[in-house]
Coordinates of C-alpha atoms in Angstrom, one line a residue:
M166 CA 0.0 0.0 0.0
G167 CA 1.4 3.3 -1.0
T168 CA 2.1 6.1 1.5
R169 CA 2.1 9.1 -0.8
S170 CA 0.5 11.8 1.2
C171 CA -1.6 13.2 -1.6
H172 CA -3.6 10.0 -1.8
C173 CA -4.3 9.5 1.9
P174 CA -7.3 11.1 3.6
A175 CA -6.7 14.2 5.8
R176 CA -8.6 12.6 8.7
P177 CA -7.7 9.1 9.9
V178 CA -9.6 6.2 8.2
V179 CA -9.6 2.7 9.6
L180 CA -9.5 -0.2 7.1
E181 CA -10.8 -3.3 8.9
F182 CA -9.8 -6.5 7.2
R183 CA -11.3 -9.9 7.4
L184 CA -9.3 -12.6 5.6
H185 CA -11.0 -15.5 3.8
Q186 CA -8.5 -17.8 5.4
R187 CA -9.2 -16.6 8.9
C188 CA -12.8 -15.3 9.1
D189 CA -12.6 -15.5 12.9
R190 CA -9.9 -12.8 12.9
R191 CA -9.9 -9.1 12.0
Y192 CA -7.0 -6.7 11.4
W193 CA -7.0 -2.9 11.2
L194 CA -4.9 -0.4 9.3
V195 CA -5.2 3.3 9.9
V196 CA -4.3 5.6 7.0
Q197 CA -4.0 9.4 7.2
R198 CA -2.2 12.0 5.2
G199 CA 1.2 12.8 6.5
A200 CA 1.7 9.6 8.4
P201 CA 2.7 6.1 7.3
P202 CA -0.1 3.5 7.5
Y203 CA -0.2 1.9 10.9
G204 CA -1.5 -1.7 11.6
Y205 CA -3.3 -2.9 14.7
L206 CA -4.1 -6.3 16.0
T207 CA -7.0 -4.8 18.1
D208 CA -9.6 -2.3 17.1
P209 CA -8.2 1.2 17.4
L210 CA -11.8 2.4 18.4
L211 CA -11.8 5.5 16.3
D212 CA -15.0 7.2 15.0
P213 CA -17.2 4.4 13.5
A214 CA -18.1 6.7 10.6
R215 CA -14.4 6.5 9.6
Y216 CA -14.3 2.7 9.0
V217 CA -14.2 0.8 5.8
Y218 CA -14.8 -2.9 6.1
L219 CA -12.9 -5.1 3.7
E220 CA -13.0 -8.8 3.1
S221 CA -10.5 -10.6 0.9
S222 CA -8.0 -13.3 0.5
I223 CA -4.3 -12.7 1.4
P224 CA -3.2 -13.1 -2.2
A225 CA -5.7 -10.5 -3.4
L226 CA -4.6 -8.0 -0.8
L227 CA -0.9 -8.6 -1.6
A228 CA -1.6 -8.1 -5.3
L229 CA -3.2 -4.8 -4.5
A230 CA -0.4 -3.7 -2.2
H231 CA 2.3 -4.5 -4.8
G232 CA 0.4 -3.0 -7.7
R233 CA -0.2 -6.3 -9.5
S234 CA -4.0 -5.7 -9.3
D235 CA -6.3 -2.8 -9.6
W236 CA -8.8 -1.9 -6.9
S237 CA -11.8 -1.5 -9.1
R238 CA -11.1 -4.8 -10.9
A239 CA -10.7 -6.6 -7.5
V240 CA -14.0 -5.3 -6.3
R241 CA -15.7 -6.0 -9.7
D242 CA -14.4 -9.6 -9.8
G243 CA -15.4 -10.2 -6.1
S244 CA -11.8 -10.9 -4.9
V245 CA -12.4 -8.0 -2.5
T246 CA -15.6 -6.9 -0.9
A247 CA -16.1 -3.5 0.8
A248 CA -18.7 -1.8 3.0
G249 CA -18.8 1.5 4.8
D250 CA -19.4 5.1 4.1
P251 CA -19.8 5.5 0.3
A252 CA -17.6 8.7 0.2
L253 CA -14.7 6.8 1.9
M254 CA -15.2 3.6 -0.1
S255 CA -15.0 5.6 -3.4
R256 CA -11.5 6.7 -2.4
V257 CA -10.1 3.4 -1.1
G258 CA -8.6 2.6 -4.6
E259 CA -6.4 5.7 -4.3
W260 CA -4.9 4.4 -1.1
F261 CA -3.9 1.2 -2.8
R262 CA -1.9 2.9 -5.5
P263 CA 1.8 1.8 -5.3
V264 CA 4.4 4.4 -4.6
P265 CA 7.0 4.4 -7.4
E266 CA 10.4 3.4 -6.1
R267 CA 13.0 6.1 -6.1
S268 CA 16.0 5.4 -8.4
H269 CA 19.2 5.2 -6.5
M270 CA 22.0 7.6 -7.6
R271 CA 25.5 6.2 -7.7

Protein backbone atom coordinates (compact mmCIF):
# COMPACT_ATOMS: atom_id res chain seq x y z
CA MET A 1 0.00 0.00 0.00
CA GLY A 2 1.45 3.29 -1.01
CA THR A 3 2.07 6.07 1.45
CA ARG A 4 2.14 9.10 -0.84
CA SER A 5 0.52 11.79 1.25
CA CYS A 6 -1.58 13.22 -1.61
CA HIS A 7 -3.59 9.99 -1.83
CA CYS A 8 -4.32 9.46 1.86
CA PRO A 9 -7.27 11.10 3.63
CA ALA A 10 -6.74 14.20 5.76
CA ARG A 11 -8.57 12.61 8.72
CA PRO A 12 -7.72 9.08 9.90
CA VAL A 13 -9.60 6.24 8.24
CA VAL A 14 -9.62 2.70 9.60
CA LEU A 15 -9.54 -0.18 7.14
CA GLU A 16 -10.83 -3.27 8.90
CA PHE A 17 -9.75 -6.48 7.18
CA ARG A 18 -11.28 -9.94 7.39
CA LEU A 19 -9.29 -12.56 5.56
CA HIS A 20 -11.04 -15.46 3.84
CA GLN A 21 -8.50 -17.85 5.36
CA ARG A 22 -9.15 -16.55 8.90
CA CYS A 23 -12.76 -15.30 9.07
CA ASP A 24 -12.58 -15.47 12.86
CA ARG A 25 -9.86 -12.76 12.93
CA ARG A 26 -9.87 -9.08 12.05
CA TYR A 27 -6.99 -6.71 11.40
CA TRP A 28 -6.98 -2.91 11.25
CA LEU A 29 -4.94 -0.43 9.26
CA VAL A 30 -5.16 3.31 9.91
CA VAL A 31 -4.34 5.60 6.99
CA GLN A 32 -3.98 9.36 7.18
CA ARG A 33 -2.20 12.03 5.15
CA GLY A 34 1.25 12.83 6.48
CA ALA A 35 1.65 9.55 8.40
CA PRO A 36 2.69 6.07 7.32
CA PRO A 37 -0.11 3.45 7.47
CA TYR A 38 -0.21 1.87 10.92
CA GLY A 39 -1.46 -1.66 11.59
CA TYR A 40 -3.31 -2.87 14.69
CA LEU A 41 -4.15 -6.32 16.00
CA THR A 42 -6.97 -4.84 18.12
CA ASP A 43 -9.61 -2.34 17.07
CA PRO A 44 -8.21 1.21 17.44
CA LEU A 45 -11.75 2.37 18.38
CA LEU A 46 -11.84 5.50 16.25
CA ASP A 47 -15.04 7.17 15.04
CA PRO A 48 -17.20 4.37 13.54
CA ALA A 49 -18.09 6.65 10.59
CA ARG A 50 -14.40 6.55 9.58
CA TYR A 51 -14.27 2.75 9.03
CA VAL A 52 -14.20 0.83 5.76
CA TYR A 53 -14.77 -2.91 6.11
CA LEU A 54 -12.88 -5.12 3.67
CA GLU A 55 -13.04 -8.85 3.12
CA SER A 56 -10.50 -10.57 0.92
CA SER A 57 -7.96 -13.32 0.51
CA ILE A 58 -4.32 -12.71 1.40
CA PRO A 59 -3.16 -13.12 -2.23
CA ALA A 60 -5.71 -10.53 -3.42
CA LEU A 61 -4.56 -8.00 -0.81
CA LEU A 62 -0.90 -8.60 -1.62
CA ALA A 63 -1.62 -8.13 -5.33
CA LEU A 64 -3.23 -4.77 -4.53
CA ALA A 65 -0.42 -3.69 -2.21
CA HIS A 66 2.26 -4.53 -4.78
CA GLY A 67 0.43 -2.95 -7.72
CA ARG A 68 -0.20 -6.25 -9.50
CA SER A 69 -3.96 -5.72 -9.27
CA ASP A 70 -6.28 -2.77 -9.63
CA TRP A 71 -8.76 -1.88 -6.86
CA SER A 72 -11.78 -1.48 -9.15
CA ARG A 73 -11.06 -4.80 -10.87
CA ALA A 74 -10.65 -6.60 -7.51
CA VAL A 75 -14.03 -5.27 -6.33
CA ARG A 76 -15.68 -6.00 -9.67
CA ASP A 77 -14.45 -9.62 -9.80
CA GLY A 78 -15.36 -10.19 -6.13
CA SER A 79 -11.85 -10.91 -4.86
CA VAL A 80 -12.36 -7.96 -2.47
CA THR A 81 -15.65 -6.86 -0.92
CA ALA A 82 -16.06 -3.53 0.83
CA ALA A 83 -18.66 -1.84 3.04
CA GLY A 84 -18.81 1.47 4.84
CA ASP A 85 -19.36 5.13 4.13
CA PRO A 86 -19.79 5.53 0.34
CA ALA A 87 -17.59 8.65 0.24
CA LEU A 88 -14.72 6.78 1.91
CA MET A 89 -15.25 3.62 -0.13
CA SER A 90 -15.02 5.63 -3.36
CA ARG A 91 -11.48 6.70 -2.37
CA VAL A 92 -10.06 3.40 -1.11
CA GLY A 93 -8.63 2.64 -4.55
CA GLU A 94 -6.45 5.75 -4.30
CA TRP A 95 -4.89 4.45 -1.09
CA PHE A 96 -3.85 1.20 -2.78
CA ARG A 97 -1.85 2.90 -5.52
CA PRO A 98 1.77 1.76 -5.29
CA VAL A 99 4.42 4.36 -4.63
CA PRO A 100 7.04 4.41 -7.40
CA GLU A 101 10.42 3.36 -6.09
CA ARG A 102 13.04 6.06 -6.11
CA SER A 103 15.96 5.44 -8.37
CA HIS A 104 19.24 5.25 -6.50
CA MET A 105 21.96 7.63 -7.59
CA ARG A 106 25.46 6.20 -7.71
